[in-house]
Amino acid sequence: QVQLVESGGGLVQAGGSLRLSCAASGRTVSRYYLGWFRQAPGREREFVAAKYGSGDATYYSDSVKGRFTISRDNAKNTVFLQMDSLKPEDTAVYYCVADLSRVAVTSARPGYWGQGTQVTVSS
C-alpha cells in the first residue's frame, strides 16, 4: 500500500511558476515510480511526468517537456513537480500517482492516487 498527499497548488498568472509536492508513505516507496497526472474540466486525465526511485530516468508528456521538472527526495519519500512558464491550458487538478510499473504510471491507470491539488493559471 502507498499513500500519497499532495500540496502546493494555487493560483498563478501565465508565465509564472508553481512547485507541487507529494509525500508518499509505505514500506517500499523507493521501488515505485512516482509521478503526476492532471485533469482539466471536461477532459480526460492525462499523464504529466514520472520518475523512478533510483537513477536519472524521467518521463514527461510532450505538452510539459521543457517547462516542468520532476524530482524526488528518496530520503523523505517525496516527489516534486516544478512548473515553470505556466500557461492557462495547464489549469487542472494535479494528482500524485504511484505504481510499480512504468507503463502503468505513464500511459495507463496507476494503482495509487492522491486526492489532487488545484492549479489555476490566469491569462
Coordinates of N, CA, C and O in Angstrom, one line a residue:
Q1 N 0.8 -1.2 0.0 CA 0.0 0.0 0.0 C 0.9 1.2 0.0 O 1.9 1.3 0.7
V2 N 0.5 2.2 -0.8 CA 1.2 3.5 -0.8 C 0.1 4.6 -0.6 O -0.9 4.6 -1.3
Q3 N 0.4 5.5 0.3 CA -0.5 6.7 0.5 C 0.2 7.9 0.0 O 1.4 8.1 0.2
L4 N -0.5 8.8 -0.7 CA 0.0 10.0 -1.4 C -0.7 11.2 -0.9 O -2.0 11.2 -1.0
V5 N 0.0 12.3 -0.5 CA -0.6 13.5 -0.1 C 0.1 14.7 -0.9 O 1.3 14.9 -0.7
E6 N -0.7 15.4 -1.7 CA -0.2 16.5 -2.5 C -0.3 17.8 -1.7 O -1.2 18.0 -0.9
S7 N 0.5 18.8 -2.1 CA 0.4 20.1 -1.6 C 1.1 21.0 -2.6 O 1.8 20.6 -3.5
G8 N 0.8 22.3 -2.5 CA 1.5 23.3 -3.4 C 0.7 23.9 -4.5 O 1.2 24.8 -5.2
G9 N -0.6 23.5 -4.7 CA -1.3 24.1 -5.8 C -1.7 25.5 -5.5 O -1.5 26.0 -4.4
G10 N -2.3 26.2 -6.4 CA -2.8 27.6 -6.2 C -3.1 28.3 -7.5 O -3.2 27.7 -8.5
L11 N -3.2 29.6 -7.4 CA -3.5 30.5 -8.5 C -2.2 31.2 -8.9 O -1.5 31.8 -8.0
V12 N -1.9 31.3 -10.2 CA -0.7 31.9 -10.7 C -1.0 32.5 -12.0 O -1.9 32.0 -12.8
Q13 N -0.3 33.6 -12.4 CA -0.5 34.2 -13.7 C 0.3 33.5 -14.7 O 1.3 32.8 -14.4
A14 N -0.2 33.6 -16.0 CA 0.5 32.9 -17.1 C 2.0 33.4 -17.1 O 2.3 34.6 -16.9
G15 N 2.9 32.5 -17.3 CA 4.3 32.8 -17.3 C 4.9 32.6 -16.0 O 6.2 32.6 -15.9
G16 N 4.1 32.4 -14.9 CA 4.6 32.2 -13.6 C 5.0 30.7 -13.3 O 5.0 29.9 -14.2
S17 N 5.3 30.5 -12.0 CA 5.8 29.2 -11.6 C 5.1 28.7 -10.4 O 4.6 29.5 -9.5
L18 N 5.0 27.4 -10.2 CA 4.5 26.8 -9.0 C 5.3 25.5 -8.8 O 5.8 24.9 -9.7
R19 N 5.4 25.1 -7.5 CA 6.0 23.8 -7.2 C 5.1 22.9 -6.4 O 4.6 23.3 -5.3
L20 N 4.7 21.8 -6.9 CA 3.9 20.8 -6.3 C 4.8 19.8 -5.5 O 5.9 19.5 -6.0
S21 N 4.3 19.4 -4.4 CA 5.0 18.4 -3.6 C 4.0 17.2 -3.3 O 2.8 17.4 -3.2
C22 N 4.6 16.0 -3.2 CA 3.7 14.9 -2.9 C 4.5 14.0 -1.9 O 5.6 13.5 -2.2
A23 N 4.0 13.8 -0.7 CA 4.6 13.0 0.3 C 4.0 11.6 0.2 O 2.8 11.4 0.3
A24 N 4.9 10.6 0.0 CA 4.5 9.2 -0.2 C 4.8 8.4 1.1 O 5.9 8.6 1.7
S25 N 4.0 7.5 1.5 CA 4.2 6.7 2.7 C 3.9 5.3 2.3 O 3.0 5.0 1.5
G26 N 4.7 4.4 2.9 CA 4.5 2.9 2.6 C 5.9 2.3 2.8 O 6.9 2.9 2.9
R27 N 5.9 1.0 2.9 CA 7.1 0.3 3.2 C 8.2 0.3 2.2 O 9.3 0.2 2.5
T28 N 7.8 0.3 0.9 CA 8.7 0.1 -0.2 C 8.5 1.2 -1.3 O 8.6 0.9 -2.4
V29 N 8.4 2.5 -0.8 CA 8.1 3.5 -1.8 C 9.3 3.7 -2.8 O 9.0 4.0 -4.0
S30 N 10.5 3.4 -2.4 CA 11.6 3.6 -3.3 C 11.5 2.7 -4.5 O 12.2 2.9 -5.5
R31 N 10.7 1.6 -4.5 CA 10.6 0.7 -5.6 C 9.5 1.1 -6.6 O 9.4 0.6 -7.6
Y32 N 8.8 2.2 -6.2 CA 7.7 2.7 -7.1 C 8.1 3.8 -8.0 O 9.0 4.6 -7.6
Y33 N 7.5 3.8 -9.1 CA 7.5 5.1 -9.9 C 6.5 6.0 -9.3 O 5.4 5.7 -8.9
L34 N 7.0 7.2 -9.1 CA 6.1 8.3 -8.6 C 5.9 9.3 -9.7 O 6.9 9.6 -10.5
G35 N 4.8 9.9 -9.9 CA 4.5 10.8 -11.0 C 3.3 11.7 -10.7 O 2.8 11.7 -9.6
W36 N 2.9 12.3 -11.8 CA 1.8 13.2 -11.8 C 0.9 13.1 -13.0 O 1.4 12.9 -14.1
F37 N -0.4 13.1 -12.7 CA -1.4 13.2 -13.8 C -2.1 14.5 -13.5 O -2.0 15.1 -12.5
R38 N -2.9 14.9 -14.5 CA -3.8 16.1 -14.3 C -5.1 15.9 -15.1 O -5.2 15.1 -16.0
Q39 N -6.1 16.6 -14.6 CA -7.4 16.6 -15.2 C -8.0 17.9 -15.3 O -8.2 18.6 -14.2
A40 N -8.2 18.4 -16.5 CA -8.9 19.7 -16.7 C -10.4 19.5 -16.8 O -10.8 18.4 -17.1
P41 N -11.2 20.5 -16.5 CA -12.6 20.4 -16.6 C -13.1 19.9 -18.0 O -12.7 20.4 -19.0
G42 N -13.9 18.8 -17.9 CA -14.4 18.3 -19.2 C -13.5 17.5 -20.0 O -13.8 17.1 -21.1
R43 N -12.3 17.2 -19.4 CA -11.3 16.4 -20.2 C -10.9 15.2 -19.4 O -11.1 15.0 -18.2
E44 N -10.3 14.2 -20.1 CA -9.8 13.0 -19.5 C -8.5 13.3 -18.7 O -7.8 14.3 -18.9
R45 N -8.2 12.5 -17.7 CA -7.0 12.6 -17.0 C -5.8 12.3 -18.0 O -5.9 11.4 -18.8
E46 N -4.7 13.1 -17.8 CA -3.6 12.9 -18.7 C -2.3 12.8 -17.9 O -2.1 13.5 -16.9
F47 N -1.4 12.0 -18.4 CA -0.1 11.9 -17.8 C 0.7 13.2 -18.0 O 0.6 13.8 -19.0
V48 N 1.4 13.5 -16.9 CA 2.3 14.7 -16.9 C 3.8 14.3 -16.8 O 4.6 14.7 -17.7
A49 N 4.2 13.6 -15.8 CA 5.6 13.3 -15.6 C 5.7 12.2 -14.6 O 4.8 11.9 -13.8
A50 N 6.8 11.5 -14.7 CA 7.1 10.4 -13.7 C 8.6 10.1 -13.5 O 9.4 10.5 -14.4
K51 N 8.9 9.5 -12.4 CA 10.3 9.3 -12.1 C 10.4 8.0 -11.2 O 9.6 7.9 -10.3
Y52 N 11.4 7.2 -11.5 CA 11.6 6.0 -10.7 C 12.3 6.4 -9.4 O 12.9 7.5 -9.3
G53 N 12.4 5.5 -8.5 CA 13.0 5.7 -7.2 C 14.5 5.9 -7.2 O 15.1 6.6 -6.4
S54 N 15.2 5.3 -8.2 CA 16.6 5.4 -8.3 C 17.0 5.7 -9.8 O 16.2 5.4 -10.7
G55 N 18.2 6.2 -10.0 CA 18.6 6.6 -11.3 C 18.0 7.9 -11.8 O 17.3 8.6 -11.1
D56 N 18.4 8.2 -13.0 CA 18.0 9.5 -13.5 C 16.9 9.5 -14.5 O 16.5 10.6 -15.1
A57 N 16.3 8.3 -14.8 CA 15.3 8.3 -15.8 C 14.0 9.1 -15.4 O 13.5 8.9 -14.3
T58 N 13.6 10.0 -16.3 CA 12.4 10.7 -16.1 C 11.6 10.7 -17.3 O 12.1 10.5 -18.4
Y59 N 10.3 10.9 -17.2 CA 9.4 10.8 -18.3 C 8.4 12.0 -18.2 O 7.9 12.3 -17.2
Y60 N 8.2 12.6 -19.4 CA 7.3 13.8 -19.5 C 6.4 13.6 -20.7 O 6.7 13.0 -21.7
S61 N 5.2 14.2 -20.5 CA 4.4 14.4 -21.7 C 4.9 15.5 -22.6 O 5.6 16.4 -22.1
D62 N 4.6 15.4 -23.9 CA 5.1 16.4 -24.8 C 4.6 17.8 -24.4 O 5.3 18.8 -24.7
S63 N 3.4 17.9 -23.8 CA 2.9 19.2 -23.5 C 3.6 20.0 -22.4 O 3.4 21.2 -22.3
V64 N 4.4 19.3 -21.6 CA 5.0 20.0 -20.5 C 6.6 19.9 -20.6 O 7.3 20.5 -19.8
K65 N 7.1 19.1 -21.5 CA 8.5 18.9 -21.7 C 9.2 20.2 -21.9 O 8.8 21.0 -22.7
G66 N 10.2 20.5 -21.1 CA 11.0 21.7 -21.2 C 10.4 22.8 -20.3 O 11.1 23.8 -20.1
R67 N 9.3 22.6 -19.7 CA 8.7 23.6 -18.8 C 8.6 23.1 -17.4 O 8.7 23.8 -16.4
F68 N 8.3 21.8 -17.3 CA 8.1 21.2 -16.0 C 9.3 20.3 -15.7 O 9.9 19.6 -16.6
T69 N 9.6 20.1 -14.4 CA 10.7 19.3 -14.0 C 10.3 18.4 -12.8 O 9.8 19.0 -11.8
I70 N 10.4 17.1 -12.9 CA 10.1 16.2 -11.8 C 11.4 15.8 -11.1 O 12.4 15.6 -11.7
S71 N 11.3 15.8 -9.7 CA 12.4 15.3 -9.0 C 11.9 14.6 -7.7 O 10.7 14.7 -7.4
R72 N 12.8 13.8 -7.1 CA 12.5 13.0 -5.9 C 13.5 13.2 -4.9 O 14.7 13.4 -5.1
D73 N 13.0 13.3 -3.6 CA 13.9 13.2 -2.5 C 13.6 11.8 -1.8 O 12.6 11.7 -1.1
N74 N 14.4 10.8 -2.2 CA 14.1 9.5 -1.7 C 14.2 9.3 -0.2 O 13.5 8.5 0.4
A75 N 15.1 10.1 0.4 CA 15.2 10.1 1.9 C 13.9 10.5 2.6 O 13.6 10.0 3.7
K76 N 13.2 11.4 1.9 CA 11.9 11.8 2.5 C 10.7 11.3 1.8 O 9.6 11.7 2.1
N77 N 10.9 10.4 0.8 CA 9.8 9.8 0.1 C 8.9 10.9 -0.5 O 7.6 10.8 -0.4
T78 N 9.5 11.8 -1.1 CA 8.7 13.0 -1.6 C 9.1 13.2 -3.1 O 10.3 13.1 -3.5
V79 N 8.1 13.5 -3.9 CA 8.3 13.8 -5.3 C 7.8 15.2 -5.5 O 6.8 15.7 -4.9
F80 N 8.5 16.0 -6.3 CA 8.2 17.4 -6.6 C 7.9 17.5 -8.1 O 8.5 16.8 -8.9
L81 N 7.1 18.5 -8.4 CA 6.9 18.9 -9.8 C 7.1 20.4 -9.8 O 6.2 21.2 -9.4
Q82 N 8.2 20.8 -10.4 CA 8.4 22.3 -10.6 C 7.8 22.7 -11.9 O 8.2 22.1 -13.0
M83 N 6.9 23.6 -11.9 CA 6.2 24.0 -13.1 C 6.6 25.5 -13.4 O 6.2 26.4 -12.7
D84 N 7.2 25.7 -14.5 CA 7.6 27.0 -15.0 C 6.9 27.3 -16.3 O 6.4 26.5 -17.0
S85 N 7.0 28.6 -16.6 CA 6.3 29.1 -17.9 C 4.9 28.6 -18.0 O 4.5 28.1 -19.1
L86 N 4.2 28.7 -16.9 CA 2.8 28.1 -16.9 C 1.9 28.8 -17.9 O 2.0 30.0 -18.1
K87 N 1.0 28.1 -18.5 CA 0.0 28.6 -19.4 C -1.4 28.3 -18.9 O -1.6 27.4 -18.1
P88 N -2.4 29.1 -19.4 CA -3.7 28.8 -19.0 C -4.2 27.4 -19.2 O -5.0 26.9 -18.4
E89 N -3.7 26.8 -20.2 CA -4.1 25.4 -20.5 C -3.5 24.4 -19.6 O -3.8 23.2 -19.6
D90 N -2.6 24.8 -18.7 CA -2.1 24.0 -17.6 C -3.1 23.9 -16.4 O -2.9 23.1 -15.5
T91 N -4.1 24.7 -16.5 CA -5.1 24.7 -15.4 C -5.8 23.3 -15.3 O -6.3 22.8 -16.3
A92 N -5.7 22.8 -14.1 CA -6.2 21.4 -13.9 C -6.1 21.0 -12.4 O -5.4 21.7 -11.7
V93 N -6.7 19.9 -12.1 CA -6.4 19.3 -10.8 C -5.2 18.3 -11.1 O -5.3 17.5 -12.0
Y94 N -4.2 18.5 -10.3 CA -3.0 17.7 -10.4 C -3.0 16.6 -9.3 O -3.2 16.9 -8.2
Y95 N -2.8 15.3 -9.8 CA -2.8 14.2 -8.9 C -1.4 13.6 -8.9 O -0.8 13.3 -9.9
C96 N -1.0 13.3 -7.7 CA 0.2 12.5 -7.5 C -0.2 11.0 -7.7 O -1.2 10.6 -7.2
V97 N 0.7 10.2 -8.3 CA 0.4 8.8 -8.6 C 1.6 8.0 -8.3 O 2.7 8.4 -8.3
A98 N 1.3 6.7 -8.1 CA 2.4 5.7 -7.9 C 2.0 4.4 -8.5 O 0.9 4.0 -8.4
D99 N 3.1 3.7 -9.0 CA 2.9 2.3 -9.4 C 4.2 1.7 -9.6 O 5.2 2.3 -9.8
L100 N 4.2 0.3 -9.5 CA 5.5 -0.4 -9.7 C 5.8 -0.5 -11.2 O 7.0 -0.8 -11.5
S101 N 4.8 -0.3 -12.1 CA 5.0 -0.4 -13.5 C 5.2 0.9 -14.2 O 4.4 1.8 -14.0
R102 N 6.3 1.1 -15.0 CA 6.5 2.3 -15.7 C 5.4 2.5 -16.7 O 4.9 3.6 -16.9
V103 N 4.9 1.4 -17.4 CA 3.8 1.5 -18.3 C 2.6 2.1 -17.7 O 1.9 3.0 -18.2
A104 N 2.3 1.5 -16.5 CA 1.1 1.9 -15.8 C 1.1 3.4 -15.4 O 0.2 4.1 -15.5
V105 N 2.3 3.8 -14.9 CA 2.4 5.2 -14.4 C 2.5 6.2 -15.5 O 2.3 7.4 -15.2
T106 N 2.8 5.8 -16.7 CA 3.0 6.8 -17.8 C 1.9 6.8 -18.8 O 1.7 7.8 -19.5
S107 N 1.2 5.7 -19.0 CA 0.3 5.6 -20.1 C -1.1 5.0 -19.7 O -2.0 5.1 -20.5
A108 N -1.1 4.3 -18.6 CA -2.4 3.7 -18.2 C -2.8 4.2 -16.8 O -2.3 5.3 -16.4
R109 N -3.6 3.5 -16.1 CA -4.1 4.0 -14.8 C -3.2 3.5 -13.7 O -3.1 2.3 -13.5
P110 N -2.5 4.4 -13.1 CA -1.6 4.0 -12.0 C -2.5 3.4 -10.8 O -3.6 3.7 -10.7
G111 N -1.8 2.6 -10.0 CA -2.6 1.9 -9.0 C -2.9 2.8 -7.8 O -3.9 2.5 -7.1
Y112 N -2.1 3.8 -7.5 CA -2.3 4.7 -6.4 C -2.4 6.1 -6.8 O -1.7 6.6 -7.6
W113 N -3.4 6.8 -6.2 CA -3.6 8.2 -6.5 C -3.7 9.0 -5.2 O -4.3 8.5 -4.2
G114 N -3.3 10.3 -5.2 CA -3.5 11.2 -4.2 C -4.9 11.8 -4.4 O -5.6 11.5 -5.3
Q115 N -5.2 12.8 -3.5 CA -6.5 13.4 -3.5 C -6.6 14.5 -4.5 O -7.7 15.0 -4.9
G116 N -5.5 15.0 -5.0 CA -5.4 16.1 -6.0 C -5.3 17.5 -5.4 O -5.7 17.7 -4.3
T117 N -4.6 18.3 -6.2 CA -4.5 19.7 -5.8 C -4.7 20.6 -7.0 O -4.3 20.3 -8.1
Q118 N -5.5 21.7 -6.8 CA -5.9 22.5 -7.9 C -4.8 23.5 -8.3 O -4.2 24.2 -7.5
V119 N -4.5 23.6 -9.6 CA -3.6 24.6 -10.2 C -4.4 25.4 -11.2 O -5.1 24.8 -12.1
T120 N -4.5 26.7 -11.0 CA -5.2 27.6 -11.8 C -4.2 28.6 -12.4 O -3.6 29.3 -11.6
V121 N -4.2 28.7 -13.7 CA -3.3 29.7 -14.4 C -4.1 30.7 -15.1 O -4.9 30.4 -16.0
S122 N -4.0 32.0 -14.7 CA -4.9 33.0 -15.3 C -4.1 33.7 -16.4 O -2.9 33.8 -16.4
S123 N -4.9 34.1 -17.4 CA -4.2 34.8 -18.6 C -4.1 36.2 -18.4 O -4.6 36.8 -17.5

